[in-house]
XYZ file of C-alpha atoms in Angstrom:
517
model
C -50.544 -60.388 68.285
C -48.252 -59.808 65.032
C -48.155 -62.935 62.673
C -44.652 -63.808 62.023
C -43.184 -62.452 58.915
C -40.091 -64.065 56.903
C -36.337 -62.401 57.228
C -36.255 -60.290 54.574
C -33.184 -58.248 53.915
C -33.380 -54.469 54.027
C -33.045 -53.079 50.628
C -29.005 -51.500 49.917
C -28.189 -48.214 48.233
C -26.801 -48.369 45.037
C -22.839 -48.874 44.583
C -21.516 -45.346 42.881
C -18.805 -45.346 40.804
C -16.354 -42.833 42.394
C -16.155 -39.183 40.507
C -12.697 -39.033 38.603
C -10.634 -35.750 40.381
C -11.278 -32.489 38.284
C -8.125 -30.729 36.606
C -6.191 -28.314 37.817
C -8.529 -25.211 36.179
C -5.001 -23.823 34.151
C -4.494 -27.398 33.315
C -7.985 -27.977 32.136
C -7.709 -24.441 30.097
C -4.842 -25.322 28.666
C -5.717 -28.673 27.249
C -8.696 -26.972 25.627
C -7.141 -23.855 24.593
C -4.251 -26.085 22.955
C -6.154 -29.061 21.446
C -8.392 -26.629 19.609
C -5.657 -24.622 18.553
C -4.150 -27.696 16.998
C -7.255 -28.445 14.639
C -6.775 -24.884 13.413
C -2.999 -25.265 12.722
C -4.318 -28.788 10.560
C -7.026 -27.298 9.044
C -4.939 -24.432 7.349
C -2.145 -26.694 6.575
C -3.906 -28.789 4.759
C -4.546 -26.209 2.425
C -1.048 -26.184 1.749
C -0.854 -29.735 1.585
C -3.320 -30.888 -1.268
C -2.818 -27.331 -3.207
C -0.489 -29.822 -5.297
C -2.586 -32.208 -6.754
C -6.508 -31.027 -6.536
C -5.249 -26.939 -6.433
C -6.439 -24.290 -4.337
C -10.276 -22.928 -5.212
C -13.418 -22.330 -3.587
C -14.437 -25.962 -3.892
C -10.664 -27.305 -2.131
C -11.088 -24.530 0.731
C -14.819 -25.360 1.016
C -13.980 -28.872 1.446
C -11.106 -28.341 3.806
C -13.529 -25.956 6.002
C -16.263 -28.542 5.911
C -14.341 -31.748 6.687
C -12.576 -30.391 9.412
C -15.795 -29.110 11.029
C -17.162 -32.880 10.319
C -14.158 -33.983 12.554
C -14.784 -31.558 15.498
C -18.373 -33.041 15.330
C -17.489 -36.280 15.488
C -14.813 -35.997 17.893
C -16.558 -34.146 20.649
C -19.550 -36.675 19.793
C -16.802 -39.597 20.489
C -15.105 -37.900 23.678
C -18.716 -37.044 25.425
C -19.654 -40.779 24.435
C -16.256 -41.861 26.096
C -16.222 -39.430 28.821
C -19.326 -40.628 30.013
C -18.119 -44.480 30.006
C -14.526 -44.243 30.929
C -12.458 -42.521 33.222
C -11.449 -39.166 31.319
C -8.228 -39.000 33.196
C -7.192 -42.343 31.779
C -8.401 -41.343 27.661
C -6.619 -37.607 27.841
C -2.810 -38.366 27.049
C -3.734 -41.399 24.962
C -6.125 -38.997 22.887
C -3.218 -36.497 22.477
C -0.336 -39.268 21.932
C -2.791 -40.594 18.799
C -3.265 -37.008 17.339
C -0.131 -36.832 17.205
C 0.834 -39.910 15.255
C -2.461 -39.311 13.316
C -0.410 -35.480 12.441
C 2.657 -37.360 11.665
C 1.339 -39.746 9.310
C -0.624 -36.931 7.279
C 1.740 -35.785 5.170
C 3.427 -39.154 3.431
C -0.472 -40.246 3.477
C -1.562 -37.176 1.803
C 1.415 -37.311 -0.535
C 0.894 -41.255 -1.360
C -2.476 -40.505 -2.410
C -2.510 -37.221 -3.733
C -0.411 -39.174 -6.992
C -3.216 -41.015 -7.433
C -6.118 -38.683 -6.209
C -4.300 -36.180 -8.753
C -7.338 -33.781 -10.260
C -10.196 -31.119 -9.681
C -12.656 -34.462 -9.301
C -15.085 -33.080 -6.218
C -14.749 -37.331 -5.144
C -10.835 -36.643 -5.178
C -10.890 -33.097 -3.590
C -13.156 -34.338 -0.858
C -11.026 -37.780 -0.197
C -7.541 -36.097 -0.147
C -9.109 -33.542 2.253
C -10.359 -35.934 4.735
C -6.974 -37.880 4.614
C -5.174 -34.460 5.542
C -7.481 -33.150 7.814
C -10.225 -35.954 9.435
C -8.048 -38.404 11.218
C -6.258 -36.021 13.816
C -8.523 -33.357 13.681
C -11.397 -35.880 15.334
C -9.132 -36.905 18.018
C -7.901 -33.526 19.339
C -11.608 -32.886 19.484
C -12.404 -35.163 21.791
C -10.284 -33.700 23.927
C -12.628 -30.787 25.010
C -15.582 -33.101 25.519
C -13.087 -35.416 28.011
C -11.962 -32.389 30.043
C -15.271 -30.451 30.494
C -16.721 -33.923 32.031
C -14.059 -33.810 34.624
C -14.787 -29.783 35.909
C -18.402 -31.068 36.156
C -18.333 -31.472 39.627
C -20.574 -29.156 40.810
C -24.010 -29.168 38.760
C -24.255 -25.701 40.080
C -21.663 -24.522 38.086
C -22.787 -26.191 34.880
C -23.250 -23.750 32.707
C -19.964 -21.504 34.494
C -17.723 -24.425 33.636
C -19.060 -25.363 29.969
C -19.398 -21.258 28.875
C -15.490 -20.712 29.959
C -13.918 -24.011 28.619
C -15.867 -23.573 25.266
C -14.808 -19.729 25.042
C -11.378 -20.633 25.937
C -11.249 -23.433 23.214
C -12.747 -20.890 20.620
C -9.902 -18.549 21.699
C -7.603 -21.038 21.055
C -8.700 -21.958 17.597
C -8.389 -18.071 17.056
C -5.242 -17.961 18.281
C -3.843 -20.656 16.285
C -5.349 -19.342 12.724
C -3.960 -16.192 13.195
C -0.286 -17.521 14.323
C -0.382 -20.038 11.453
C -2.066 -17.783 8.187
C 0.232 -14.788 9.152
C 3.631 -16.462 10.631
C 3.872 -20.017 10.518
C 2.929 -20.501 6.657
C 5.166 -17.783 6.022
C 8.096 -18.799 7.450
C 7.872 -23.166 7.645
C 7.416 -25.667 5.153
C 4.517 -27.903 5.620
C 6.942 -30.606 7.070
C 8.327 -28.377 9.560
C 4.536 -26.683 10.538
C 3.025 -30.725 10.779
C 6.060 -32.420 12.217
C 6.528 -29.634 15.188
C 2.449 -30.091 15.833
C 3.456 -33.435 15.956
C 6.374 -33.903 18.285
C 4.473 -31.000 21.119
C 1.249 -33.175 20.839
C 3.218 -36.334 21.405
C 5.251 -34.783 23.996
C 2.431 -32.941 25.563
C 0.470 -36.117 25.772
C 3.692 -38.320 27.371
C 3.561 -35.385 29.819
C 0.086 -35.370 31.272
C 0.223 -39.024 31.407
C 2.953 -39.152 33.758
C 1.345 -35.798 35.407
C -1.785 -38.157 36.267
C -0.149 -41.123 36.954
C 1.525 -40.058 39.653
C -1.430 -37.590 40.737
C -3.886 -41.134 40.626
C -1.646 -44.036 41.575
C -3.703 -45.654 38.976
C -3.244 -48.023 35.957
C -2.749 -45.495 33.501
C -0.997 -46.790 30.120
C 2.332 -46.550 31.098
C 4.509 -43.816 29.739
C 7.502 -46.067 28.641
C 4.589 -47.705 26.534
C 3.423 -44.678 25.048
C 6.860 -43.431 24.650
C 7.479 -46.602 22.594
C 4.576 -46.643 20.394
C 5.266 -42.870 20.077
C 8.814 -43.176 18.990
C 7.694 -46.314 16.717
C 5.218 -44.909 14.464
C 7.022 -41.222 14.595
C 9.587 -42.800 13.176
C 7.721 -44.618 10.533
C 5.855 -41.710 9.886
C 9.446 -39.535 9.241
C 10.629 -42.486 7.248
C 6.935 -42.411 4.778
C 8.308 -38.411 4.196
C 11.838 -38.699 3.312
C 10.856 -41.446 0.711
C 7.395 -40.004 -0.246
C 7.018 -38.104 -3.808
C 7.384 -34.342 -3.249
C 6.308 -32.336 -5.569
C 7.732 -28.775 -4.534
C 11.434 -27.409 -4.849
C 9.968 -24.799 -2.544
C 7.436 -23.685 -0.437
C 6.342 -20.309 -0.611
C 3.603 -18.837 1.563
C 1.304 -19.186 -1.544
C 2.495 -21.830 -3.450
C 4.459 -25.533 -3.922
C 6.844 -24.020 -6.550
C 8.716 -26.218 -8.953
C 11.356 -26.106 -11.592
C 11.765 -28.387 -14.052
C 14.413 -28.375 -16.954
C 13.410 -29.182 -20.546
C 14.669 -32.360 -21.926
C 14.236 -30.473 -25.257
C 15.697 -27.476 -24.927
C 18.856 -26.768 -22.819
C 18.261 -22.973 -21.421
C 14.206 -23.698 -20.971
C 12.660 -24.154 -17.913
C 9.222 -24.309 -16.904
C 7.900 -23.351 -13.792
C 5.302 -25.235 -12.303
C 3.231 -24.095 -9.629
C 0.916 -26.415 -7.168
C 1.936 -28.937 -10.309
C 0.517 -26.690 -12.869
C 2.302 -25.125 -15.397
C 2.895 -21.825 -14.902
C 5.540 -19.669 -16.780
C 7.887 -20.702 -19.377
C 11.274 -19.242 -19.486
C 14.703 -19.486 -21.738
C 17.445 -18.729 -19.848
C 19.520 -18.065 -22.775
C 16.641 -16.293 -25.063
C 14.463 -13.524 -23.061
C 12.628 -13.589 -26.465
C 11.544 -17.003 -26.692
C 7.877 -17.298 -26.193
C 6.684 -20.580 -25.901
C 3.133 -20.432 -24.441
C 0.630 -19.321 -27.458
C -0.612 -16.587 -25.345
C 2.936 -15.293 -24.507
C 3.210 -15.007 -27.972
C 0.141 -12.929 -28.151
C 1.350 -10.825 -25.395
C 4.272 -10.359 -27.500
C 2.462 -9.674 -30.724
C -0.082 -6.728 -29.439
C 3.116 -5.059 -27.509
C 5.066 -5.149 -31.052
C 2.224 -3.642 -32.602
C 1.800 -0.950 -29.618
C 5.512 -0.071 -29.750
C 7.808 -1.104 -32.788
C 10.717 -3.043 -31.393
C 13.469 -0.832 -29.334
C 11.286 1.712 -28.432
C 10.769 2.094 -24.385
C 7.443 1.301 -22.978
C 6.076 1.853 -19.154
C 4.871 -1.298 -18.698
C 3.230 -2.615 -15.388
C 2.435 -6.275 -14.576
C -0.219 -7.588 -12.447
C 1.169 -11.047 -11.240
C 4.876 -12.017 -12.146
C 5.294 -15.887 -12.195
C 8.666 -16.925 -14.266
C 8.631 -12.990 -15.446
C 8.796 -14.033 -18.907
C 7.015 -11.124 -20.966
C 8.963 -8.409 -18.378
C 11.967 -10.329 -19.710
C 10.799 -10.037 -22.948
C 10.140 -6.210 -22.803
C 13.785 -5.734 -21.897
C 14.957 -8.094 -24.395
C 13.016 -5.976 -27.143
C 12.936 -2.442 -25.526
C 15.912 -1.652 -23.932
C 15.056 0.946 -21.391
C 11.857 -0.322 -20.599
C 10.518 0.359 -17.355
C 8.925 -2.941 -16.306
C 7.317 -2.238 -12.703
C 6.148 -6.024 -11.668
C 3.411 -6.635 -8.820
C 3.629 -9.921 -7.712
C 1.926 -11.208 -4.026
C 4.567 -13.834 -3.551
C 8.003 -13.226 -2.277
C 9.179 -16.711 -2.640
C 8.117 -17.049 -6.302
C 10.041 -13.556 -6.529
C 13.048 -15.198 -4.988
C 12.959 -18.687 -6.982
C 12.886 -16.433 -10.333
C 15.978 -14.613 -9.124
C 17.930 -17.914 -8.234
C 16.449 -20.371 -10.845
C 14.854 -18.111 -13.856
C 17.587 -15.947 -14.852
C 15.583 -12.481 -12.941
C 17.630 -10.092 -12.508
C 16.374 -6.473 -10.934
C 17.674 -2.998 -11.936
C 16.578 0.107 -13.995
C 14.154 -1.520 -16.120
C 12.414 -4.355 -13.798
C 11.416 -3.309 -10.538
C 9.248 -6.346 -8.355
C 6.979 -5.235 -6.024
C 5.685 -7.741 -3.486
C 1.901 -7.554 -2.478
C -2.048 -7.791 -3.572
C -1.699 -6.052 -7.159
C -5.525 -4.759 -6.546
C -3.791 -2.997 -3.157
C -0.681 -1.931 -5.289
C -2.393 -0.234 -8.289
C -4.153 2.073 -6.427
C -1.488 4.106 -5.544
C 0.034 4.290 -9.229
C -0.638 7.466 -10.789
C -2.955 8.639 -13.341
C -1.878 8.056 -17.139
C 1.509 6.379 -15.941
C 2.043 3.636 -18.003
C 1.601 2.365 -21.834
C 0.878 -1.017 -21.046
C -0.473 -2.933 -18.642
C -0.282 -7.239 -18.478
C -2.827 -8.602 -16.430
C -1.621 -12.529 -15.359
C -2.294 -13.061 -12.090
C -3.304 -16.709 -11.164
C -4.584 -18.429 -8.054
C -3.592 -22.096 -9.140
C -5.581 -21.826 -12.545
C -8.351 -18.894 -11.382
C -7.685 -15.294 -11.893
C -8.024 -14.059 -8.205
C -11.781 -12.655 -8.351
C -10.828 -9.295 -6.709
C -8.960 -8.810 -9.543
C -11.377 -9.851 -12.004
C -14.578 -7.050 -10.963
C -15.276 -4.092 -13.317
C -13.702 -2.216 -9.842
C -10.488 -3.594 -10.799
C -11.182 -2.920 -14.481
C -11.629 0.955 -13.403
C -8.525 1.010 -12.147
C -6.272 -0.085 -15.010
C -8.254 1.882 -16.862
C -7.149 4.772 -14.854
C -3.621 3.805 -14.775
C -3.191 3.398 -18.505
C -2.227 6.068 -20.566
C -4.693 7.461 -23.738
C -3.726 4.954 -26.227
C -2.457 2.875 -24.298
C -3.217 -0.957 -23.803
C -4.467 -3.787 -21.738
C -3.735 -7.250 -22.245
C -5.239 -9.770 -19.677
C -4.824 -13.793 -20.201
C -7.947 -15.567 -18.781
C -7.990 -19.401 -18.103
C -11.478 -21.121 -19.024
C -13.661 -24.240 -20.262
C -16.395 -25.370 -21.744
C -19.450 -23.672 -21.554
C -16.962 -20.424 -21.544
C -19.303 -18.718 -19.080
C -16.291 -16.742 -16.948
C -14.305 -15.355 -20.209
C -17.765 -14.191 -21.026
C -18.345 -12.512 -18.234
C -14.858 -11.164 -18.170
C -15.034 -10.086 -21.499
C -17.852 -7.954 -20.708
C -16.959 -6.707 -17.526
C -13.428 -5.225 -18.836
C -15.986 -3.686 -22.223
C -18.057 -2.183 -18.977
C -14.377 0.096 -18.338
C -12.769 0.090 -22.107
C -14.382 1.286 -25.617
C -12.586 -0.984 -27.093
C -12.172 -4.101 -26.923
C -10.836 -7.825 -28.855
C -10.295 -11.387 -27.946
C -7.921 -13.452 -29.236
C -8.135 -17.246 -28.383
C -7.676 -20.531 -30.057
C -10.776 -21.279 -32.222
C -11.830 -24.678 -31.288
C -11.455 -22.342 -28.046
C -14.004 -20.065 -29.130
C -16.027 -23.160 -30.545
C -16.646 -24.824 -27.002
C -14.492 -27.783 -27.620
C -11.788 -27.508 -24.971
C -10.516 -25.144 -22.127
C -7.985 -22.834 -22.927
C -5.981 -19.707 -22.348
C -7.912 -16.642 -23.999
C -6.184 -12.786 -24.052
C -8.316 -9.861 -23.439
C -7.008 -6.520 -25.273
C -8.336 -3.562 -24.161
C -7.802 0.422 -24.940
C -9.496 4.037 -24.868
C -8.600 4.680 -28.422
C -9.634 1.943 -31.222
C -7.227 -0.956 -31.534
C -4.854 -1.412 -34.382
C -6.727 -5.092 -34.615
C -5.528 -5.195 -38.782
C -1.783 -5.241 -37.120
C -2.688 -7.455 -34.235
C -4.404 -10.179 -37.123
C -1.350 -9.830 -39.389
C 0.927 -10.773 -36.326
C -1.209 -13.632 -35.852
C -1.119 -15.015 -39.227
C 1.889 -14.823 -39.328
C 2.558 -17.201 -36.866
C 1.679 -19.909 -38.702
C -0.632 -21.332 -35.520
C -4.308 -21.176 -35.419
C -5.698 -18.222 -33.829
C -8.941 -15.899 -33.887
C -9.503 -12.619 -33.598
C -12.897 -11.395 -32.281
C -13.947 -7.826 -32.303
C -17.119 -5.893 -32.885
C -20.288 -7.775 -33.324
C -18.350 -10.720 -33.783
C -17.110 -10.528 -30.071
C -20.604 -8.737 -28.774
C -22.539 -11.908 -30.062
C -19.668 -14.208 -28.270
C -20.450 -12.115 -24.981
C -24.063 -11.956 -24.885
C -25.583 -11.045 -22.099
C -22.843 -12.307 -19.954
C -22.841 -11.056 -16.203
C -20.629 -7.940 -15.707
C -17.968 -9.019 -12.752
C -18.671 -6.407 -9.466
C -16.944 -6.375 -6.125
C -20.346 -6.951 -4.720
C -20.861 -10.351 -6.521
C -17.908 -11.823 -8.649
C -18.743 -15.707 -8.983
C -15.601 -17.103 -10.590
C -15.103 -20.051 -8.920
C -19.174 -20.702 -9.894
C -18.507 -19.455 -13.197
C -15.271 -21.819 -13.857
C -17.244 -24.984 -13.116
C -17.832 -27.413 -15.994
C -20.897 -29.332 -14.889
């Protein structure tokens, strides 16, 4: 006989939380294809965006690169984290709606604190960046993370599912650095390229959240909510631009180009370029030279070729197009053939800087290292190297490669003038110095001497020839100018060099070389 045993309830299954409905697989491809896109279109617009106050060098583009890829690492950390505690279907069109007021807020935030985050500082650099870039950038990556845990639904297909949404979202990002580097930036201002990304992830959010809300029958936020909070901080957002500091009169595809009138002098105008100073021009007098090493330009062509005799000249960067203007002023009949990468700045000097083209100034727009290898042998008498990325010489224009081929280009007796940009310890005019002397015979530097003595950055002017320089003519010029400036040549300039790395299209350090600490 069984003893008696006490009612005892039969154990229940677990209560599952029911599996949120997969995506259409176009819809799903899309949102990944598109969200990472987005990041892309930031991430190369910020460029563009902080160029202004902390310029554009290896360090800024490093920085850009690495906080957006901090974002996408957060972000999908956030949206797996979230996808795995919420409904994704109820976190995708808030996710978008957000990245989209995080887009529209970037610019007024970035130019708010780009007047005070003004510098090369790598703490500035690195905290304009991530107020460009980190904000938005995080959320549209946790898009990918949301969508993927919806397609899950079959653990069979795991690794089918995660392969194609993660290839697709790598197109995307493809897709979108291409579109933006080679037609967006050249065509839109910042405003327009961030605004538009704004408004279709804003609209594309509003969109899938009435898409799923009528799919679920759910409590999804409601779209006239989201439309209001949308409209609300767009608005806010537009209203930050219109009354936030710009500091471009135009946006080229390289530059945030500015011209400013001097107070002192009527016809001047300076031309400022991501808020450095650039060119200096007098509208009224083509020979006014008001940079030092304009004037030094001007001196070693006077010396070359007495005034009003013709030289072919060729420039390698053209800026305000001062010293072409001066050529023309001096040597009537002066061929001045100008190779200058951007259009805009091209334009701006032809509607605000008194450029006018013809006979004896001919502008060329592209790379200058592209352009001067299909001038001819011995074609010109003097050749102006000024070619600036912000306040870097571009370093595929600063290898002995380069050097070769305005060598090659130059005429016997002919010279090369190239103004360098550098500070204390002086380790890239160095190097330039000797890298040009790897090309030329000849060779002289003329810069300031506290310059030459370590005690502050400054422009310095290579001059460079076949034949030996008339340097007594060049120092007389100087001296004349009643400003301080030195002349090194010889053993004098050999002991300056030292054993200074020779620039090489194989390894060309500038940015490295630039630094100051």
């Amino acid at each position: 006989m069984n003893s008696p045993t006490p009612d005892v309830a039969a154990p229940s299954a677990p209560s599952l939380a029911p599996v949120p409905r997969a995506l259409p697989n176009r819809l799903a491809a899309f949102l990944v294809f598109y969200s990472s896109g987005a990041v892309l279109v930031l991430e190369t617009a910020a460029l563009r965006l902080v160029g202004p106050y902390v310029g554009v060098t290896l360090q800024v583009t490093s920085s850009v690169i690495g906080i957006a890829l901090a974002a996408i690492a957060y972000g999908a950390w956030a949206g797996g984290w979230l996808a795995d505690r919420r409904n994704p279907r109820t976190l995708l069109a808030p996710a978008l709606v957000l990245s989209g007021i995080a887009t529209a807020i970037t610019l007024p935030a970035v130019r708010y604190a780009g007047e005070v985050l003004r510098g090369g500082a790598a703490s500035a650099v690195l905290l304009l960046v991530a107020v460009a870039v980190f904000a938005p950038a995080m959320l549209l990556s946790a898009v990918s993370p949301l969508v993927i845990k919806l397609q899950l639904a079959d653990l069979r297909r795991t690794g089918q599912v995660v392969g194609r949404l993660s290839g697709i979202g790598t197109l995307g990002a493809v897709t979108a650095t291409l579109v933006t580097g080679f037609v967006l930036v050249a065509a839109l201002p910042s405003t327009v390229i961030l605004f538009g990304l704004a408004a279709s992830l804003g609209i594309t959010g509003i969109a899938l959240g009435v898409y799923l809300h009528r799919q679920d029958r759910a409590v999804l936020p409601g779209p006239a909510r989201v439309k209001a909070a949308l409209a609300v901080l767009g608005l806010a957002g537009a209203g930050l631009t219109m009354v936030a500091p710009n500091p471009c009169d135009v946006e080229t595809a390289y530059h945030c180009a500015r011209v400013q009138a001097d107070p002192g002098r009527s016809s001047g105008r300076t031309l400022l370029l991501n808020s450095a100073q650039h060119s200096y021009v007098d509208l009224a007098d083509p020979t006014h030279l008001e940079y030092a090493y304009t004037r030094w330009i001007g001196a070693v062509a006077d010396v070359l070729a007495p005034s009003g005799q013709r030289l072919d000249a060729l420039h390698l960067g053209g800026g305000g197009f001062t010293v072409p203007r001066y050529l023309t002023a001096t040597r009537p009949g002066t061929d001045n053939l100008v190779f200058e990468i951007d259009g805009g700045l091209v334009e701006l000097g032809e509607q605000r800087l008194g450029v006018r083209q013809g006979p004896d100034l001919r502008a060329v727009v592209g790379d200058a290292r592209m352009l001067v290898a299909d001038e001819a042998t011995d074609s010109r008498d003097f050749v102006v190297g000024d070619a600036f990325g912000h306040l870097v010489v571009p370093w595929h224009l600063a290898t002995r490669e380069m050097a070769a081929e305005i060598r090659r280009v130059t005429r016997p007796g002919g010279v090369y003038v190239q103004n360098v940009i550098d500070y204390p310890p002086l380790r890239f005019i160095r190097s330039e110095v000797a890298t040009v002397a790897a090309e030329f015979a000849h060779v002289a530097l003329i810069a300031p001497p506290e310059a030459l003595a370590g005690e502050r950055g400054a422009n310095f002017l290579i001059v460079a020839s076949d034949t030996p320089l008339p340097l007594a003519a060049v120092r007389a010029r100087l001296d004349g100018a009643n400003e301080p400036a030195s002349l090194l040549s010889g053993g004098d300039l050999t002991d300056f060099v030292g054993d200074a790395l020779v620039l090489t299209d194989d390894y060309a350090p500038v940015d490295q070389l630039l630094a100051t600490a």
